[in-house]
mmCIF file of N, CA and C in Angstrom:
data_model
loop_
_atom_site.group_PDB
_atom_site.id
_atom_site.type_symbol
_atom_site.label_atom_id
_atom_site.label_comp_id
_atom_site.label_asym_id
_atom_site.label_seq_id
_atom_site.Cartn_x
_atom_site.Cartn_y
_atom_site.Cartn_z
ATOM 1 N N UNK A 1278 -13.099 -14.976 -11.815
ATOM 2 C CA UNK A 1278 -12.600 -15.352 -10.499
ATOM 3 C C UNK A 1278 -13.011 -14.272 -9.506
ATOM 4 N N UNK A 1279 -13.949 -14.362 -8.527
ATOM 5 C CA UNK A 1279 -14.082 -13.971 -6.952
ATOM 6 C C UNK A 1279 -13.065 -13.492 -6.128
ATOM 7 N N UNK A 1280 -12.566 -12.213 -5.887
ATOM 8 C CA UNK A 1280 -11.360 -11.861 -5.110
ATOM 9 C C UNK A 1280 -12.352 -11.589 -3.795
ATOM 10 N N UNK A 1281 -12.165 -11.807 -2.496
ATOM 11 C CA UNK A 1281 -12.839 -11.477 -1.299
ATOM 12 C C UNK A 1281 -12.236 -9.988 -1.334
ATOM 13 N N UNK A 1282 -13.091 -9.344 -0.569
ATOM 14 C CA UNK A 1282 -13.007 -8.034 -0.197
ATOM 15 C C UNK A 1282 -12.096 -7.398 0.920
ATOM 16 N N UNK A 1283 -11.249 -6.919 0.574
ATOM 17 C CA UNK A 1283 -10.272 -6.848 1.898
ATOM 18 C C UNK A 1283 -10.097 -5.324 2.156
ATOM 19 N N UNK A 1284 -10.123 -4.660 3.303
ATOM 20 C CA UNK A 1284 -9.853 -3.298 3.406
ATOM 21 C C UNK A 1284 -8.715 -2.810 3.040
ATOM 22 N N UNK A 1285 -8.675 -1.638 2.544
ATOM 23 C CA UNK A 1285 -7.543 -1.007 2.038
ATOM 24 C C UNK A 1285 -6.693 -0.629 2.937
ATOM 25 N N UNK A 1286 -5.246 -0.841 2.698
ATOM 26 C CA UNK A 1286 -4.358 -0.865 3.752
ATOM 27 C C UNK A 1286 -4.044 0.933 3.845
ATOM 28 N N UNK A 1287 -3.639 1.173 5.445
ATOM 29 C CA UNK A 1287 -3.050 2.489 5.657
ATOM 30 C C UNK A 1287 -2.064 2.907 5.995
ATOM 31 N N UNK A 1288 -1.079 3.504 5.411
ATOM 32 C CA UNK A 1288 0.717 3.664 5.610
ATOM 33 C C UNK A 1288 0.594 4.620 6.796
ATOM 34 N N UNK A 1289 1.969 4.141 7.179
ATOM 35 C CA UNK A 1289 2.037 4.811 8.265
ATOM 36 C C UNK A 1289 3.784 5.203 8.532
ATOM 37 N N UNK A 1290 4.628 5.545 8.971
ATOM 38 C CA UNK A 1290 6.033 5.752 9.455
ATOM 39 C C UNK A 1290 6.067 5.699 10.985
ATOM 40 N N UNK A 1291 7.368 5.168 11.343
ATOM 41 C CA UNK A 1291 7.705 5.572 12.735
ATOM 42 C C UNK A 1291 8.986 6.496 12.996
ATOM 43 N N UNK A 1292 8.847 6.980 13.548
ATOM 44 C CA UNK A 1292 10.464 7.560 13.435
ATOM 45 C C UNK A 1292 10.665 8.105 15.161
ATOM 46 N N UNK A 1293 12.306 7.797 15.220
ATOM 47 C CA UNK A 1293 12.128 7.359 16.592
ATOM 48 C C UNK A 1293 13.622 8.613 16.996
ATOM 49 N N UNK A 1294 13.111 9.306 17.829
ATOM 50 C CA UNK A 1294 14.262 10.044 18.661
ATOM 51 C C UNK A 1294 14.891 10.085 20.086
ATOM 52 N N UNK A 1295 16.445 10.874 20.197
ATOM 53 C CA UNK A 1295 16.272 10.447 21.260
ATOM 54 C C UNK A 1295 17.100 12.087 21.975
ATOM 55 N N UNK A 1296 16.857 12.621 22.724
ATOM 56 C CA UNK A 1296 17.412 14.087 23.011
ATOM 57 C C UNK A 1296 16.800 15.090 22.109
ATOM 58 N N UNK A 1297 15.691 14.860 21.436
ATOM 59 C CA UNK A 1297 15.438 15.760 20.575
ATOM 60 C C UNK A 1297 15.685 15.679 18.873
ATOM 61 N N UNK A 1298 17.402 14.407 18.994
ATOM 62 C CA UNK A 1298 17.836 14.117 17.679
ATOM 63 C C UNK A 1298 17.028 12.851 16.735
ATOM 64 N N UNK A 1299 16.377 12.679 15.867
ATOM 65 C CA UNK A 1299 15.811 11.903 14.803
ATOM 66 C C UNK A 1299 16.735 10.903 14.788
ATOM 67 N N UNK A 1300 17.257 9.781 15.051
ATOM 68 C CA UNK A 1300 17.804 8.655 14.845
ATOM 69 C C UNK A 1300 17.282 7.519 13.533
ATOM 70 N N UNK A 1301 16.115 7.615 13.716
ATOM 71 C CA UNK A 1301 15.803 6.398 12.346
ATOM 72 C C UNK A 1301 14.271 6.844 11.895
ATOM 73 N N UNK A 1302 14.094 6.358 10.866
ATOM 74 C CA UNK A 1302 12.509 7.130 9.743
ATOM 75 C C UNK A 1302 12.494 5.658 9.066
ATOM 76 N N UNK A 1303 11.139 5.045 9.452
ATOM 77 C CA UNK A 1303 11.202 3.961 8.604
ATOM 78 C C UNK A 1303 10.464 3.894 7.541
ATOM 79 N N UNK A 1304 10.858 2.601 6.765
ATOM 80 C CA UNK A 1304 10.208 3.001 5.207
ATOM 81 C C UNK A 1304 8.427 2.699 5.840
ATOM 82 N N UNK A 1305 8.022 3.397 4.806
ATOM 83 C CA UNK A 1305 6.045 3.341 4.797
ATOM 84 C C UNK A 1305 5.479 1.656 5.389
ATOM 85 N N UNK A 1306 5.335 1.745 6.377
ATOM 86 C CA UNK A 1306 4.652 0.167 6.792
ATOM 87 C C UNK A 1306 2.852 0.310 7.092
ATOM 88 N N UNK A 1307 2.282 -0.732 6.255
ATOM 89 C CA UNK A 1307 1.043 -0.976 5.938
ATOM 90 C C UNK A 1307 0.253 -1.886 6.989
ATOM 91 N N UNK A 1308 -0.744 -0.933 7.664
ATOM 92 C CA UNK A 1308 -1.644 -1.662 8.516
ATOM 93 C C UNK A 1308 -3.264 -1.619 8.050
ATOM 94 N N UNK A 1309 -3.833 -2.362 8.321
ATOM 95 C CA UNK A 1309 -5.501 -2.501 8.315
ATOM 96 C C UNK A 1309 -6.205 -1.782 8.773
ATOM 97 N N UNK A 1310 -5.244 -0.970 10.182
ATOM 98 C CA UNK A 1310 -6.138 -0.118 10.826
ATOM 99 C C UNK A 1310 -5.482 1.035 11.686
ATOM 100 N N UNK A 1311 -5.725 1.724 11.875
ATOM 101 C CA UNK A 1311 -4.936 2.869 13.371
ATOM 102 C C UNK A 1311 -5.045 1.967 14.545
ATOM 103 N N UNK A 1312 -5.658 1.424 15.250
ATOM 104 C CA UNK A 1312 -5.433 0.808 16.227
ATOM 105 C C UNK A 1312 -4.235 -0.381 15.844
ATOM 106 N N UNK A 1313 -4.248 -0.643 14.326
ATOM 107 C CA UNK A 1313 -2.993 -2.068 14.431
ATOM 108 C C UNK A 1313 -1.869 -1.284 14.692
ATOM 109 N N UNK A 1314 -1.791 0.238 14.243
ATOM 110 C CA UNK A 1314 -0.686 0.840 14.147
ATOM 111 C C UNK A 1314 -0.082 1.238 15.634
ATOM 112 N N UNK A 1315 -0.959 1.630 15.798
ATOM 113 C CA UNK A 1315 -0.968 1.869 17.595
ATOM 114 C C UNK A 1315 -0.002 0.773 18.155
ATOM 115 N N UNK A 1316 -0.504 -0.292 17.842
ATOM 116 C CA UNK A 1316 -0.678 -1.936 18.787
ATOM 117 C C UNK A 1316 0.807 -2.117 18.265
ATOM 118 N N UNK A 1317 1.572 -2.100 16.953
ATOM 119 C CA UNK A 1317 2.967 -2.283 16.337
ATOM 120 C C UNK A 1317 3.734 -1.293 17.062
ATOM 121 N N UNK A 1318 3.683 0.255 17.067
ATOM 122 C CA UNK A 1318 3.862 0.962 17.504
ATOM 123 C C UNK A 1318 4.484 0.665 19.604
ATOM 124 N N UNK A 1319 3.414 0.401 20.253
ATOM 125 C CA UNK A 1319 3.389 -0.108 21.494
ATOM 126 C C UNK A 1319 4.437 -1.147 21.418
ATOM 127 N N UNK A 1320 4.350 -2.048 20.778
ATOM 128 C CA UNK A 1320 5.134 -2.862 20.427
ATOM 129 C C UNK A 1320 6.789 -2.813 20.233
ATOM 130 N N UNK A 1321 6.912 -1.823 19.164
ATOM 131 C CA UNK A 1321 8.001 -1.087 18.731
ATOM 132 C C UNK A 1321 8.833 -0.574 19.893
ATOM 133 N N UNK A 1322 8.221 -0.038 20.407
ATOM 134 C CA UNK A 1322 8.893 0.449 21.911
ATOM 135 C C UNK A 1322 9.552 0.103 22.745
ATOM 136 N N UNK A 1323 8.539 -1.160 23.275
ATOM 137 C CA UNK A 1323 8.982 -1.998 24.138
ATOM 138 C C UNK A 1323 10.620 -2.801 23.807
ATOM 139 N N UNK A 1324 10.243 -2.622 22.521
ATOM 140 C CA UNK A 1324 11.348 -4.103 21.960
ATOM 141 C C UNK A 1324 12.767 -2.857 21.849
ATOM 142 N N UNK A 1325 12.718 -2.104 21.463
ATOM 143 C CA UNK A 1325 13.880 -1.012 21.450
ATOM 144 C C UNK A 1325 14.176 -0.067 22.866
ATOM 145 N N UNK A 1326 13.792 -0.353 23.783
ATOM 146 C CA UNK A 1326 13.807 0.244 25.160
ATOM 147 C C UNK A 1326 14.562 -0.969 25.656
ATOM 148 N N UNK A 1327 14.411 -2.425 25.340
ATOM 149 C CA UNK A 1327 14.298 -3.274 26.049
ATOM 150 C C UNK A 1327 16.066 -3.490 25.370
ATOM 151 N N UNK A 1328 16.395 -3.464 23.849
ATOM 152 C CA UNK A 1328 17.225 -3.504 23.438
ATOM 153 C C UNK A 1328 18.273 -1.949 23.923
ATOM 154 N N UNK A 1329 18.236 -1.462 24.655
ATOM 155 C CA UNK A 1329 18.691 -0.659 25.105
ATOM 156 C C UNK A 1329 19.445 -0.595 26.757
ATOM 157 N N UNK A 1330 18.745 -1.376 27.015
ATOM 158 C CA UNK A 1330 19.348 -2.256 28.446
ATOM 159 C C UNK A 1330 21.040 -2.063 28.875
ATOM 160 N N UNK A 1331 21.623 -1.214 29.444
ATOM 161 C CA UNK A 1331 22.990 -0.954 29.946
ATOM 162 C C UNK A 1331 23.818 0.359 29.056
ATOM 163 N N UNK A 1332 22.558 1.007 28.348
ATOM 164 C CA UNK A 1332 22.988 2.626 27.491
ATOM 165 C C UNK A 1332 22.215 3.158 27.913
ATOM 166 N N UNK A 1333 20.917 3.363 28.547
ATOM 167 C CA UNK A 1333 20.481 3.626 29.190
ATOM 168 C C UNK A 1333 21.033 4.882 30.738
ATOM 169 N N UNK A 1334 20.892 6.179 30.229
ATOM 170 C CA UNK A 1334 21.938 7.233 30.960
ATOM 171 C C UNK A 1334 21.222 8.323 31.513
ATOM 172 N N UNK A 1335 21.528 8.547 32.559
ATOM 173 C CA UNK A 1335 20.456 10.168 33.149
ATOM 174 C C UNK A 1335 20.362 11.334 32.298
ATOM 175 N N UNK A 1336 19.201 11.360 32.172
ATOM 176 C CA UNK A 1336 18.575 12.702 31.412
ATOM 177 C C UNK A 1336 18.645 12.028 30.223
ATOM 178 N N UNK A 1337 18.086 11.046 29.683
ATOM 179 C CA UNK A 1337 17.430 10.360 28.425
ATOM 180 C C UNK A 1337 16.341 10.498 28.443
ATOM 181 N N UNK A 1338 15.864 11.474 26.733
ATOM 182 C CA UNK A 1338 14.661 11.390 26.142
ATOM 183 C C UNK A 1338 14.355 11.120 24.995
ATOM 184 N N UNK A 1339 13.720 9.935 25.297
ATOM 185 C CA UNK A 1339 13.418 8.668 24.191
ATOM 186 C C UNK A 1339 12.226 8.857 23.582
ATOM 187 N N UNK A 1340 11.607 8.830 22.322
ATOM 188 C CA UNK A 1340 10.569 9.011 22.096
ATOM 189 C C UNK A 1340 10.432 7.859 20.967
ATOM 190 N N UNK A 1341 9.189 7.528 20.204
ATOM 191 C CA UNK A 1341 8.826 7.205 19.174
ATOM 192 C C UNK A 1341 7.786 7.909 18.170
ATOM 193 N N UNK A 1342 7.487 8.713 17.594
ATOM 194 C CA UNK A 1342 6.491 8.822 17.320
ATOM 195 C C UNK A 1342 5.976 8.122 15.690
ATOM 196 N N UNK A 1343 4.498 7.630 15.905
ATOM 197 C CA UNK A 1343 3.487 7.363 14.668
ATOM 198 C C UNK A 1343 3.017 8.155 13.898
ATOM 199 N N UNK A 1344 3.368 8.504 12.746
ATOM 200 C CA UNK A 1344 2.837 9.193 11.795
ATOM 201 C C UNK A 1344 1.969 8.538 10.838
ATOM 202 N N UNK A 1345 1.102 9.406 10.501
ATOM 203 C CA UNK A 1345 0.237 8.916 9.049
ATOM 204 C C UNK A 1345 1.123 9.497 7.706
ATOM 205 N N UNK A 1346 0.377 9.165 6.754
ATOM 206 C CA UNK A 1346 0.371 9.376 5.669
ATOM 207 C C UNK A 1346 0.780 10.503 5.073
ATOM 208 N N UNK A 1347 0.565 11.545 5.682
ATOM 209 C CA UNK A 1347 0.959 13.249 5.689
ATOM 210 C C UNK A 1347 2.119 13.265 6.218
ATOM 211 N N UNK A 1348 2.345 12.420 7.356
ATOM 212 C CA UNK A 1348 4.172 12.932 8.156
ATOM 213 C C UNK A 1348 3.222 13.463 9.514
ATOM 214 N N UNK A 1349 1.797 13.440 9.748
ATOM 215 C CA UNK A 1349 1.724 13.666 10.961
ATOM 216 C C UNK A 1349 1.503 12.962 12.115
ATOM 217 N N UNK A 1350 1.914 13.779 13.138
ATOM 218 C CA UNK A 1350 1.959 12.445 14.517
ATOM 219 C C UNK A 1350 0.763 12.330 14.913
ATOM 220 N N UNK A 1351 0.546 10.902 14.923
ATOM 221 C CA UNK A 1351 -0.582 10.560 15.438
ATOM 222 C C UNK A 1351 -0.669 9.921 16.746
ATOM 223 N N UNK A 1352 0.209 9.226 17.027
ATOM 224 C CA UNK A 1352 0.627 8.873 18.793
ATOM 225 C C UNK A 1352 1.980 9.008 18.895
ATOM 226 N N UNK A 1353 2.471 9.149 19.795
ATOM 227 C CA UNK A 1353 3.670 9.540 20.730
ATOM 228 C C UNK A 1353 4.026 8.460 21.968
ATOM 229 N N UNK A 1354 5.182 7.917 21.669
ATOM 230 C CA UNK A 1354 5.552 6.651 23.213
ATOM 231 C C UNK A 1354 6.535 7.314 23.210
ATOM 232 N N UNK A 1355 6.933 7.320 24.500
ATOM 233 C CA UNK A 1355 8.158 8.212 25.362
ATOM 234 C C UNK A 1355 8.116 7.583 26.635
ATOM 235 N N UNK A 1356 10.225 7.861 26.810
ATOM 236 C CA UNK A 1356 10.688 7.275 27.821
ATOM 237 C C UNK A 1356 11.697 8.079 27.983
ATOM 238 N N UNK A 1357 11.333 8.248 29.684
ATOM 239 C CA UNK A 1357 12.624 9.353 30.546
ATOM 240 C C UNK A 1357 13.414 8.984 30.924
ATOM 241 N N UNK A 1358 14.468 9.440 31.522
ATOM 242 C CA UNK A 1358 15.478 8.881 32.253
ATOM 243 C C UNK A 1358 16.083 9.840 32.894
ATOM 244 N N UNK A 1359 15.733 10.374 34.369
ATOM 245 C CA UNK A 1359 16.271 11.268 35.263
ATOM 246 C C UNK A 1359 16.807 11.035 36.564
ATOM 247 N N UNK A 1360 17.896 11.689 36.272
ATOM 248 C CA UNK A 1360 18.907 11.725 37.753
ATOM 249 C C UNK A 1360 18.096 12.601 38.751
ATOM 250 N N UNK A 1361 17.643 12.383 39.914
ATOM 251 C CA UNK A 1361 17.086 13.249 41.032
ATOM 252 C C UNK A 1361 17.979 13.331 42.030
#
């Protein structure tokens, strides 16, 4: 039997803070590529910023960051929130 050739998948973590404090580390999620990770990632953000709607408080610093395989960051999404 013929298996098609499929690229090997690449783990990745997100783990998401907010003041500096680590709030959540997710288990190893498998993409095709750094840009899919990116693109989930971007994604990720939006949908938990958006779920955040009325906690939202001056001097909030929100971050997400993408890690590889090692635990290192590979992109960074961040969101401020300042009283002027």
């Amino acid at each position: 039997m013929h298996v098609p050739y499929s690229t090997p998948k690449t783990y990745f973590q997100f783990r998401v803070f907010t003041n500096g404090s680590q709030l959540h580390e997710s288990d190893p999620l498998a993409f095709d590529s750094v840009e899919d990770a990116w693109h989930e990632g971007a994604m990720t953000s939006c949908e938990l910023i958006r779920g955040m709607h009325g906690k939202i408080e001056a001097d909030l610093d929100w971050r997400l960051d993408v890690c590889d395989g090692d635990g290192i960051v590979i992109y960074r999404f961040s969101f401020k929130a300042k009283r002027l």
